[in-house]
């Protein structure tokens, strides 16, 4: 059954989750009202709303290029191998789970970042210490796996992981 | 130094000095940083949070001049103390209200505050009274360098400093200037100013940040964009626009003085009268009236009162400050009575030795 637009009698083809305010709010709109909603700047110009607007616009764009609901749902299920966060979790809370998310969700984040900042390349200060990023993200993954091993009461694996963490930490110092 | 020592003072940002201090309350810059080898806060386990806190506490207390620093475990604080730090702009509301291991380091002049385990692992903030972004940037940049000597930040070659929210990625920097703009509000020009700021990607917020109302005609102007421009460029954009807004506000004040002097003088005098005589008064009404009085002082309509004293009243009449200063927990009704008493005592005392209010 087709859903009606919340603002008129046309069919709702845009399904937007508004993340500003306390609870995420579902919006079902026809194309005209969705465009009006996405381009209006009535919302407060806060961090969260620029984020929400960028997210909503991205979803609308994906719908517009003909991705089906199933394809979007599949996208939402993708998770980061390092911290375990799903793309859906990121979308609903507006916060990423670890530095590696910028790498593994790159195709989704790229247009979002461009939308928020109008740029995609950092110009400015860099830290003097070079981060060996592969080793670093490995530590995040190892700690998570250790926590999971403990939760599953697999103490042998947990202690192996602990040793591995210590070794990696030492190499990094 | 203890937390209670802070209550009686008014902190750097309300000192009421520095360039353009009649209109510019404070200049502030904060940097968002994350450790490279821990997940961001949303995915961090309790153990991760504790370790992040340990690493950053050791590093922060290790930097020079940290002997003068107050390191506060926010998780262990009472509600009123958390609220107190929010009112003073030393921690964010989010930091006060969240759960788990988190802390803040504050120097005794309240010029800088370093929040650990807020939205990002570390938020380094420096604040100065008046319009002075240059020295603020110097200080915050130096603090960032000092901390970075011993810890490795999450950094991406192309995207810059990585942050929990993509709205902060790149420089991780937010530059905010807090302005007092009562004449633009009275002459109904403030909306126009906002719209033009939004067009150039600058955000306008109230006194207490995101989502807060513009209480007391205070407005914070800050950059929305953090990626693709250098720190200096971002600072310059704000640095260029603030004098324009200051100029608008001064023109609006001149207009009010020339075109409706009696109305303006009446408004200021009535506000002053209510504040000096009320027996019970809400925080909102206090802010609203103090705003008129503050402008009156700047325009020479109230000769016997100073800006630092007014600035102090803005903060000392906030709910948590009132309770800290009186030393007891008070409900809303009692706070309104205590607030009125506090205002009477201070405004009548300031007024050249008039009869002091007896309690």
Short mmCIF file of C-alpha atoms in Angstrom, two decimals:
data_model
loop_
_atom_site.label_atom_id
_atom_site.label_comp_id
_atom_site.label_asym_id
_atom_site.label_seq_id
_atom_site.Cartn_x
_atom_site.Cartn_y
_atom_site.Cartn_z
CA UNK A 1 0.00 0.00 0.00
CA UNK A 2 1.40 3.34 -1.01
CA UNK A 3 1.97 5.85 1.73
CA UNK A 4 0.60 9.35 1.39
CA UNK A 5 2.72 12.48 1.75
CA UNK A 6 2.27 14.07 5.17
CA UNK A 7 1.65 17.47 3.60
CA UNK A 8 -0.61 16.63 0.63
CA UNK A 9 -2.47 13.76 -1.05
CA UNK A 10 0.33 12.69 -3.36
CA UNK A 11 2.25 9.49 -2.87
CA UNK A 12 5.16 9.76 -0.44
CA UNK A 13 8.33 8.82 -2.30
CA UNK A 14 10.80 10.33 0.16
CA UNK A 15 11.25 8.82 3.59
CA UNK A 16 13.41 11.03 5.74
CA UNK A 17 14.66 10.45 9.25
CA UNK A 18 15.13 13.79 10.98
CA UNK A 19 17.85 13.53 13.60
CA UNK A 20 17.59 16.96 15.18
CA UNK A 21 15.97 17.22 18.57
CA UNK A 22 15.71 14.39 21.06
CA UNK A 23 14.11 11.49 19.16
CA UNK A 24 14.65 10.68 15.50
CA UNK A 25 11.52 11.67 13.60
CA UNK A 26 10.22 9.89 10.49
CA UNK A 27 8.99 12.08 7.63
CA UNK A 28 7.14 10.77 4.59
CA UNK A 29 6.90 13.29 1.80
CA UNK A 30 6.16 13.61 -1.92
CA UNK A 31 8.91 14.86 -4.16
CA UNK A 32 7.79 18.51 -4.07
CA UNK A 33 7.45 18.69 -0.32
CA UNK A 34 10.67 16.77 0.21
CA UNK A 35 12.52 19.30 -1.92
CA UNK A 36 10.93 22.11 0.01
CA UNK A 37 11.86 20.44 3.29
CA UNK A 38 15.43 19.69 2.29
CA UNK A 39 16.16 23.12 0.92
CA UNK A 40 14.43 25.15 3.63
CA UNK A 41 16.82 26.70 6.09
CA UNK A 42 14.20 27.17 8.77
CA UNK A 43 16.00 24.83 11.14
CA UNK A 44 18.52 26.17 13.62
CA UNK A 45 21.98 26.33 12.12
CA UNK A 46 23.52 23.96 14.62
CA UNK A 47 25.99 21.18 14.22
CA UNK A 48 23.33 18.52 14.47
CA UNK A 49 21.01 20.10 11.95
CA UNK A 50 23.67 20.60 9.29
CA UNK A 51 24.48 16.93 9.83
CA UNK A 52 20.82 15.91 9.64
CA UNK A 53 20.21 17.99 6.54
CA UNK A 54 23.25 16.48 4.84
CA UNK A 55 22.15 12.96 5.76
CA UNK A 56 18.59 13.53 4.60
CA UNK A 57 19.78 15.00 1.35
CA UNK A 58 22.06 12.05 0.78
CA UNK A 59 19.25 9.56 1.31
CA UNK A 60 17.06 11.57 -1.04
CA UNK A 61 19.80 11.50 -3.66
CA UNK A 62 20.16 7.76 -3.33
CA UNK A 63 16.41 7.36 -3.76
CA UNK A 64 16.55 9.64 -6.77
CA UNK A 65 19.21 7.56 -8.50
CA UNK A 66 16.86 4.61 -8.14
CA UNK A 67 18.29 2.64 -5.27
CA UNK A 68 15.55 0.47 -3.88
CA UNK A 69 14.58 0.20 -0.24
CA UNK A 70 16.28 -3.20 -0.15
CA UNK A 71 19.53 -1.75 -1.47
CA UNK A 72 19.43 1.00 1.13
CA UNK A 73 18.67 -1.51 3.88
CA UNK A 74 21.66 -3.53 2.76
CA UNK A 75 23.82 -0.42 2.90
CA UNK A 76 22.59 0.21 6.43
CA UNK A 77 23.71 -3.27 7.48
CA UNK A 78 27.33 -2.74 6.43
CA UNK A 79 29.56 -2.67 9.46
CA UNK A 80 33.08 -1.51 10.28
CA UNK A 81 35.46 -4.48 10.74
CA UNK A 82 37.36 -2.55 13.42
CA UNK A 83 34.75 -1.11 15.80
CA UNK A 84 31.66 -3.03 14.66
CA UNK A 85 29.37 -0.03 14.15
CA UNK A 86 26.80 -0.41 11.33
CA UNK A 87 26.09 2.34 8.85
CA UNK A 88 22.54 2.41 10.19
CA UNK A 89 23.82 3.06 13.74
CA UNK A 90 25.88 5.93 12.41
CA UNK A 91 22.90 7.32 10.51
CA UNK A 92 20.64 7.20 13.53
CA UNK A 93 23.03 8.69 16.08
CA UNK A 94 25.05 10.94 13.77
CA UNK A 95 28.31 9.83 15.40
CA UNK A 96 30.94 7.49 13.99
CA UNK A 97 32.47 4.61 15.94
CA UNK A 98 36.21 4.82 15.22
CA UNK A 99 38.80 6.44 12.92
CA UNK A 100 38.60 3.47 10.52
CA UNK A 101 34.96 4.32 9.71
CA UNK A 102 36.27 7.15 7.56
CA UNK A 103 38.01 4.49 5.48
CA UNK A 104 35.44 1.69 5.39
CA UNK A 105 32.37 3.94 4.90
CA UNK A 106 34.26 6.20 2.53
CA UNK A 107 31.82 5.87 -0.42
CA UNK A 108 28.90 6.92 1.81
CA UNK A 109 30.77 9.53 3.83
CA UNK A 110 32.43 11.29 0.90
CA UNK A 111 29.25 12.97 -0.45
CA UNK A 112 28.09 13.67 3.10
CA UNK A 113 31.33 15.44 4.00
CA UNK A 114 31.29 17.38 0.75
CA UNK A 115 27.72 18.41 1.49
CA UNK A 116 28.56 19.68 5.00
CA UNK A 117 31.88 21.39 4.28
CA UNK A 118 31.82 22.04 0.54
CA UNK A 119 35.36 20.63 0.48
CA UNK A 120 36.92 17.21 0.84
CA UNK A 121 40.56 17.94 1.58
CA UNK A 122 42.12 19.10 4.82
CA UNK A 123 44.14 22.30 4.66
CA UNK A 124 45.68 23.17 7.94
CA UNK A 125 47.67 21.91 10.85
CA UNK A 126 48.99 18.34 10.92
CA UNK A 127 50.26 16.48 13.95
CA UNK A 128 54.03 16.16 14.11
CA UNK A 129 53.80 12.54 15.18
CA UNK A 130 52.93 10.29 12.26
CA UNK A 131 50.22 7.81 13.11
CA UNK A 132 50.94 4.29 11.87
CA UNK A 133 47.24 3.98 11.25
CA UNK A 134 47.08 0.25 10.45
CA UNK A 135 48.66 -0.68 13.80
CA UNK A 136 46.43 1.78 15.58
CA UNK A 137 43.17 0.50 14.21
CA UNK A 138 44.38 -3.04 14.86
CA UNK A 139 44.50 -2.16 18.56
CA UNK A 140 40.90 -1.00 18.48
CA UNK A 141 39.83 -4.28 16.87
CA UNK A 142 41.89 -6.43 19.27
CA UNK A 143 40.44 -4.73 22.35
CA UNK A 144 36.92 -5.20 21.03
CA UNK A 145 37.59 -8.88 20.29
CA UNK A 146 39.02 -9.34 23.77
CA UNK A 147 35.92 -7.81 25.33
CA UNK A 148 33.73 -10.11 23.24
CA UNK A 149 35.84 -13.14 24.21
CA UNK A 150 35.39 -12.27 27.88
CA UNK A 151 31.64 -11.85 27.40
CA UNK A 152 31.54 -15.31 25.78
CA UNK A 153 33.69 -16.62 28.65
CA UNK A 154 36.35 -17.76 26.18
CA UNK A 155 39.20 -16.90 28.55
CA UNK A 156 41.89 -18.67 26.59
CA UNK A 157 41.21 -16.53 23.55
CA UNK A 158 40.91 -13.45 25.77
CA UNK A 159 44.37 -13.98 27.24
CA UNK A 160 45.87 -14.59 23.78
CA UNK A 161 44.32 -11.33 22.66
CA UNK A 162 45.59 -9.54 25.74
CA UNK A 163 49.16 -10.63 24.94
CA UNK A 164 48.73 -9.51 21.36
CA UNK A 165 47.46 -6.11 22.54
CA UNK A 166 50.45 -5.67 24.85
CA UNK A 167 52.86 -6.53 22.09
CA UNK A 168 51.26 -4.12 19.66
CA UNK A 169 51.22 -1.37 22.26
CA UNK A 170 54.92 -1.91 22.93
CA UNK A 171 55.80 -1.71 19.23
CA UNK A 172 53.94 1.55 19.03
CA UNK A 173 55.84 3.26 21.85
CA UNK B 1 42.58 25.23 44.13
CA UNK B 2 39.13 23.71 44.50
CA UNK B 3 35.90 23.98 42.58
CA UNK B 4 34.33 26.11 45.31
CA UNK B 5 37.06 28.71 44.88
CA UNK B 6 35.80 29.36 41.37
CA UNK B 7 32.27 30.23 42.46
CA UNK B 8 33.06 33.60 44.01
CA UNK B 9 35.01 34.83 41.01
CA UNK B 10 33.63 35.41 37.58
CA UNK B 11 36.26 33.83 35.34
CA UNK B 12 38.18 35.06 32.35
CA UNK B 13 35.36 35.34 29.86
CA UNK B 14 33.32 37.70 32.03
CA UNK B 15 36.24 39.87 33.05
CA UNK B 16 34.79 42.63 30.88
CA UNK B 17 38.11 43.73 29.45
CA UNK B 18 40.00 43.29 26.20
CA UNK B 19 39.31 44.85 22.80
CA UNK B 20 35.69 45.90 22.08
CA UNK B 21 34.59 44.57 25.49
CA UNK B 22 31.42 46.68 25.48
CA UNK B 23 30.01 44.45 22.74
CA UNK B 24 32.30 41.43 22.50
CA UNK B 25 32.02 39.33 25.67
CA UNK B 26 34.54 36.67 24.75
CA UNK B 27 36.61 34.98 22.05
CA UNK B 28 36.91 31.23 22.16
CA UNK B 29 38.53 28.48 20.11
CA UNK B 30 38.19 24.76 20.67
CA UNK B 31 39.93 21.85 19.00
CA UNK B 32 38.45 18.34 18.82
CA UNK B 33 40.99 15.52 19.04
CA UNK B 34 40.85 11.73 19.34
CA UNK B 35 43.44 9.13 20.23
CA UNK B 36 44.36 7.02 17.21
CA UNK B 37 44.19 3.66 18.96
CA UNK B 38 40.79 3.81 20.67
CA UNK B 39 37.27 3.80 19.27
CA UNK B 40 35.29 7.04 19.36
CA UNK B 41 33.10 7.53 22.43
CA UNK B 42 29.91 5.89 21.05
CA UNK B 43 31.71 2.58 20.49
CA UNK B 44 34.03 2.78 23.50
CA UNK B 45 33.57 0.22 26.27
CA UNK B 46 33.70 1.35 29.89
CA UNK B 47 37.26 0.03 29.96
CA UNK B 48 38.20 1.97 26.83
CA UNK B 49 36.81 5.14 28.40
CA UNK B 50 38.78 4.58 31.59
CA UNK B 51 42.00 3.98 29.65
CA UNK B 52 41.46 7.05 27.45
CA UNK B 53 40.86 9.06 30.61
CA UNK B 54 44.04 7.69 32.25
CA UNK B 55 46.21 8.44 29.21
CA UNK B 56 44.92 11.96 28.75
CA UNK B 57 44.94 12.82 32.46
CA UNK B 58 48.60 11.80 32.72
CA UNK B 59 49.43 13.81 29.63
CA UNK B 60 47.49 16.92 30.69
CA UNK B 61 48.94 16.93 34.19
CA UNK B 62 52.39 16.42 32.64
CA UNK B 63 52.41 19.66 30.71
CA UNK B 64 54.17 22.63 32.28
CA UNK B 65 52.20 25.02 34.46
CA UNK B 66 49.72 22.25 35.21
CA UNK B 67 50.47 22.79 38.91
CA UNK B 68 48.02 25.65 38.62
CA UNK B 69 45.44 23.34 37.17
CA UNK B 70 42.26 21.90 38.61
CA UNK B 71 41.50 18.38 37.37
CA UNK B 72 37.87 17.44 37.96
CA UNK B 73 36.28 14.01 37.70
CA UNK B 74 32.94 15.01 36.17
CA UNK B 75 31.36 11.59 36.72
CA UNK B 76 31.78 11.92 40.48
CA UNK B 77 30.44 15.45 40.73
CA UNK B 78 27.08 16.35 42.24
CA UNK B 79 24.44 17.60 39.81
CA UNK B 80 24.69 21.19 41.03
CA UNK B 81 28.47 21.23 40.49
CA UNK B 82 28.10 19.90 36.94
CA UNK B 83 25.52 22.57 36.23
CA UNK B 84 27.86 25.13 37.76
CA UNK B 85 30.61 24.19 35.29
CA UNK B 86 28.14 24.41 32.39
CA UNK B 87 27.03 27.89 33.47
CA UNK B 88 30.67 28.93 33.52
CA UNK B 89 31.29 27.56 30.01
CA UNK B 90 33.95 25.20 31.36
CA UNK B 91 32.12 22.07 30.22
CA UNK B 92 29.35 21.50 27.70
CA UNK B 93 25.83 20.42 28.58
CA UNK B 94 26.49 17.14 26.82
CA UNK B 95 29.55 16.56 29.02
CA UNK B 96 27.54 17.31 32.17
CA UNK B 97 24.67 15.01 31.28
CA UNK B 98 26.39 11.98 29.73
CA UNK B 99 27.46 8.79 31.48
CA UNK B 100 30.77 7.07 32.19
CA UNK B 101 34.37 8.09 32.90
CA UNK B 102 34.91 11.71 31.91
CA UNK B 103 36.69 14.75 33.28
CA UNK B 104 37.79 18.31 32.75
CA UNK B 105 41.04 20.17 33.44
CA UNK B 106 40.78 23.88 34.14
CA UNK B 107 43.56 26.40 34.75
CA UNK B 108 43.06 28.71 37.70
CA UNK B 109 42.48 31.75 35.49
CA UNK B 110 39.74 29.80 33.69
CA UNK B 111 41.34 30.63 30.39
CA UNK B 112 41.50 27.06 29.20
CA UNK B 113 39.51 23.94 29.78
CA UNK B 114 40.27 20.47 28.47
CA UNK B 115 37.30 18.11 28.35
CA UNK B 116 38.11 14.42 28.31
CA UNK B 117 35.57 11.93 26.88
CA UNK B 118 33.05 14.44 25.68
CA UNK B 119 31.79 13.86 22.11
CA UNK B 120 35.46 13.39 21.20
CA UNK B 121 38.23 12.01 23.41
CA UNK B 122 39.66 15.46 23.94
CA UNK B 123 38.35 18.95 23.46
CA UNK B 124 40.88 21.68 24.09
CA UNK B 125 39.31 25.08 24.62
CA UNK B 126 40.83 28.50 25.24
CA UNK B 127 38.75 31.56 26.01
CA UNK B 128 39.63 35.23 26.42
CA UNK B 129 37.67 38.29 27.40
CA UNK B 130 36.91 40.70 24.56
CA UNK B 131 37.75 40.36 20.88
CA UNK B 132 41.14 38.68 20.81
CA UNK B 133 41.22 35.62 18.54
CA UNK B 134 44.94 35.93 17.77
CA UNK B 135 46.16 35.27 21.29
CA UNK B 136 43.50 32.60 21.82
CA UNK B 137 44.70 30.70 18.75
CA UNK B 138 48.32 30.96 19.93
CA UNK B 139 47.42 29.47 23.30
CA UNK B 140 45.19 26.68 22.04
CA UNK B 141 47.69 25.73 19.34
CA UNK B 142 50.44 25.52 21.92
CA UNK B 143 48.36 23.37 24.27
CA UNK B 144 47.54 21.07 21.38
CA UNK B 145 51.25 20.74 20.52
CA UNK B 146 52.18 20.01 24.13
CA UNK B 147 49.63 17.24 24.47
CA UNK B 148 50.53 15.80 21.11
CA UNK B 149 54.16 15.32 22.17
CA UNK B 150 53.17 12.17 24.01
CA UNK B 151 49.95 10.93 22.43
CA UNK B 152 49.06 10.01 18.86
CA UNK B 153 45.96 11.64 17.45
CA UNK B 154 43.64 10.06 14.90
CA UNK B 155 44.62 11.78 11.65
CA UNK B 156 43.93 11.06 7.99
CA UNK B 157 46.23 12.38 5.27
CA UNK B 158 43.42 13.77 3.19
CA UNK B 159 40.68 14.42 5.79
CA UNK B 160 42.82 15.78 8.61
CA UNK B 161 41.94 15.28 12.26
CA UNK B 162 39.27 12.59 12.54
CA UNK B 163 36.30 13.32 14.80
CA UNK B 164 33.26 11.38 16.01
CA UNK B 165 30.95 13.64 14.02
CA UNK B 166 31.82 14.41 10.38
CA UNK B 167 30.75 18.03 11.00
CA UNK B 168 34.05 18.56 12.89
CA UNK B 169 36.47 16.66 10.67
CA UNK B 170 39.54 18.42 9.24
CA UNK B 171 40.79 21.08 11.60
CA UNK B 172 38.43 19.95 14.39
CA UNK B 173 38.24 23.63 15.17
CA UNK B 174 35.33 25.78 16.29
CA UNK B 175 35.95 29.51 16.60
CA UNK B 176 33.25 31.36 18.57
CA UNK B 177 32.87 34.99 19.42
CA UNK B 178 30.16 35.93 21.91
CA UNK B 179 28.48 39.25 21.29
CA UNK B 180 26.02 41.35 23.25
CA UNK B 181 23.60 42.80 20.68
CA UNK B 182 20.66 44.40 22.49
CA UNK B 183 20.26 47.37 20.11
CA UNK B 184 20.03 45.10 17.06
CA UNK B 185 17.31 43.15 18.90
CA UNK B 186 15.36 46.31 19.86
CA UNK B 187 15.56 47.71 16.33
CA UNK B 188 14.53 44.31 14.90
CA UNK B 189 17.56 43.97 12.69
CA UNK B 190 18.98 40.87 14.31
CA UNK B 191 17.21 38.41 11.98
CA UNK B 192 18.68 40.16 8.98
CA UNK B 193 22.16 39.81 10.46
CA UNK B 194 21.57 36.09 11.09
CA UNK B 195 20.41 35.43 7.57
CA UNK B 196 23.48 37.05 6.08
CA UNK B 197 25.74 35.07 8.43
CA UNK B 198 24.08 31.81 7.44
CA UNK B 199 24.71 32.59 3.80
CA UNK B 200 28.43 32.55 4.47
CA UNK B 201 28.24 29.31 6.51
CA UNK B 202 28.54 30.87 9.94
CA UNK B 203 26.36 29.62 12.78
CA UNK B 204 24.61 31.72 15.40
CA UNK B 205 23.84 30.24 18.79
CA UNK B 206 22.62 31.46 22.16
CA UNK B 207 24.58 31.92 25.36
CA UNK B 208 24.75 28.24 26.19
CA UNK B 209 25.47 26.80 22.78
CA UNK B 210 23.51 24.46 20.60
CA UNK B 211 19.78 24.83 20.85
CA UNK B 212 19.90 27.39 23.65
CA UNK B 213 17.79 30.53 23.44
CA UNK B 214 19.44 33.84 22.93
CA UNK B 215 19.11 34.78 26.59
CA UNK B 216 20.08 38.29 27.55
CA UNK B 217 20.67 39.23 23.88
CA UNK B 218 23.91 37.25 23.83
CA UNK B 219 24.83 35.61 20.55
CA UNK B 220 27.71 33.33 19.66
CA UNK B 221 28.96 33.45 16.11
CA UNK B 222 31.01 30.50 14.96
CA UNK B 223 32.24 28.63 11.91
CA UNK B 224 30.20 25.67 10.62
CA UNK B 225 32.83 24.48 8.19
CA UNK B 226 35.93 22.77 9.60
CA UNK B 227 37.36 21.08 6.50
CA UNK B 228 39.17 22.49 3.51
CA UNK B 229 40.33 25.73 5.10
CA UNK B 230 43.32 26.35 7.30
CA UNK B 231 42.92 27.38 10.93
CA UNK B 232 44.15 30.87 10.03
CA UNK B 233 41.57 31.20 7.25
CA UNK B 234 38.74 30.10 9.53
CA UNK B 235 39.86 32.53 12.23
CA UNK B 236 40.17 35.31 9.71
CA UNK B 237 36.66 34.75 8.36
CA UNK B 238 35.22 35.29 11.85
CA UNK B 239 37.79 38.00 12.56
CA UNK B 240 36.62 39.92 9.48
CA UNK B 241 32.90 39.60 10.09
CA UNK B 242 32.80 40.47 13.82
CA UNK B 243 33.86 44.14 13.35
CA UNK B 244 31.06 44.51 10.80
CA UNK B 245 28.49 43.29 13.32
CA UNK B 246 30.01 45.47 16.05
CA UNK B 247 29.60 48.39 13.71
CA UNK B 248 25.90 47.53 13.07
CA UNK B 249 25.29 47.29 16.80
CA UNK B 250 26.94 50.67 17.42
CA UNK B 251 24.91 52.25 14.64
CA UNK B 252 21.73 50.80 16.15
CA UNK B 253 22.71 52.21 19.56
CA UNK B 254 23.42 55.63 18.03
CA UNK B 255 20.06 55.50 16.32
CA UNK B 256 18.28 54.71 19.57
CA UNK B 257 20.06 57.51 21.39
CA UNK B 258 19.29 60.07 18.70
CA UNK B 259 15.80 59.02 17.65
CA UNK B 260 14.26 57.70 20.86
CA UNK B 261 16.44 58.81 23.71
CA UNK B 262 13.58 59.00 26.22
CA UNK B 263 12.33 55.54 25.38
CA UNK B 264 15.79 54.08 25.64
CA UNK B 265 16.57 55.86 28.90
CA UNK B 266 13.20 54.81 30.26
CA UNK B 267 13.77 51.18 29.29
CA UNK B 268 17.20 51.10 30.92
CA UNK B 269 16.04 52.90 34.08
CA UNK B 270 13.01 50.66 34.53
CA UNK B 271 15.15 47.55 34.11
CA UNK B 272 17.59 48.89 36.69
CA UNK B 273 14.74 49.79 39.02
CA UNK B 274 13.18 46.32 38.89
CA UNK B 275 16.51 44.59 39.45
CA UNK B 276 17.20 46.77 42.49
CA UNK B 277 13.82 46.29 44.11
CA UNK B 278 12.26 42.96 43.03
CA UNK B 279 11.51 40.44 45.76
CA UNK B 280 11.32 37.38 43.52
CA UNK B 281 12.65 37.11 39.98
CA UNK B 282 13.25 34.34 37.42
CA UNK B 283 16.53 33.70 35.67
CA UNK B 284 15.03 34.66 32.27
CA UNK B 285 13.68 37.99 33.51
CA UNK B 286 17.01 38.74 35.20
CA UNK B 287 18.94 38.11 32.00
CA UNK B 288 16.51 40.19 30.00
CA UNK B 289 16.73 43.17 32.38
CA UNK B 290 20.47 42.90 32.93
CA UNK B 291 20.87 43.10 29.17
CA UNK B 292 19.18 46.54 29.13
CA UNK B 293 21.21 47.66 32.14
CA UNK B 294 24.43 46.48 30.50
CA UNK B 295 23.70 48.53 27.41
CA UNK B 296 22.72 51.49 29.63
CA UNK B 297 26.08 51.32 31.38
CA UNK B 298 27.90 51.25 28.03
CA UNK B 299 25.95 54.27 26.84
CA UNK B 300 26.62 56.24 30.00
CA UNK B 301 22.98 56.18 31.13
CA UNK B 302 23.90 54.54 34.42
CA UNK B 303 27.10 56.23 35.55
CA UNK B 304 27.79 54.46 38.82
CA UNK B 305 28.01 50.85 37.68
CA UNK B 306 30.84 48.96 35.92
CA UNK B 307 30.71 46.35 33.17
CA UNK B 308 32.68 43.72 35.16
CA UNK B 309 30.10 43.99 37.95
CA UNK B 310 27.22 43.53 35.49
CA UNK B 311 28.95 40.61 33.79
CA UNK B 312 29.38 38.98 37.16
CA UNK B 313 25.67 39.37 37.92
CA UNK B 314 24.80 37.57 34.68
CA UNK B 315 26.63 34.50 35.86
CA UNK B 316 26.11 34.68 39.61
CA UNK B 317 22.33 34.73 39.19
CA UNK B 318 22.30 31.45 37.23
CA UNK B 319 20.63 28.59 39.15
CA UNK B 320 23.73 26.56 40.09
CA UNK B 321 25.80 29.66 40.92
CA UNK B 322 23.11 30.96 43.25
CA UNK B 323 23.07 27.66 45.07
CA UNK B 324 26.86 27.44 45.28
CA UNK B 325 27.08 31.02 46.56
CA UNK B 326 24.36 30.62 49.16
CA UNK B 327 25.65 27.19 50.13
CA UNK B 328 22.25 25.49 50.10
CA UNK B 329 20.14 23.61 47.58
CA UNK B 330 17.15 25.69 46.53
CA UNK B 331 14.03 24.85 44.53
CA UNK B 332 12.85 27.18 41.77
CA UNK B 333 10.67 29.36 44.02
CA UNK B 334 13.39 29.76 46.64
CA UNK B 335 15.95 30.46 43.95
CA UNK B 336 13.81 33.30 42.62
CA UNK B 337 13.69 34.85 46.09
CA UNK B 338 17.42 34.34 46.65
CA UNK B 339 18.19 35.76 43.20
CA UNK B 340 16.18 38.92 43.94
CA UNK B 341 17.96 39.27 47.28
CA UNK B 342 21.36 38.82 45.63
CA UNK B 343 20.56 41.45 42.99
CA UNK B 344 19.29 43.96 45.57
CA UNK B 345 22.35 43.50 47.71
CA UNK B 346 24.81 43.93 44.87
CA UNK B 347 23.10 46.65 42.85
CA UNK B 348 22.32 48.82 45.87
CA UNK B 349 25.82 48.41 47.22
CA UNK B 350 27.35 49.34 43.86
CA UNK B 351 25.27 52.46 43.82
CA UNK B 352 27.65 54.72 45.77
CA UNK B 353 26.97 53.61 49.33
CA UNK B 354 23.19 53.74 49.37
CA UNK B 355 21.44 51.83 52.13
CA UNK B 356 22.52 48.20 51.84
CA UNK B 357 19.82 45.59 51.79
CA UNK B 358 19.42 43.92 55.15
CA UNK B 359 18.75 40.22 55.17
#
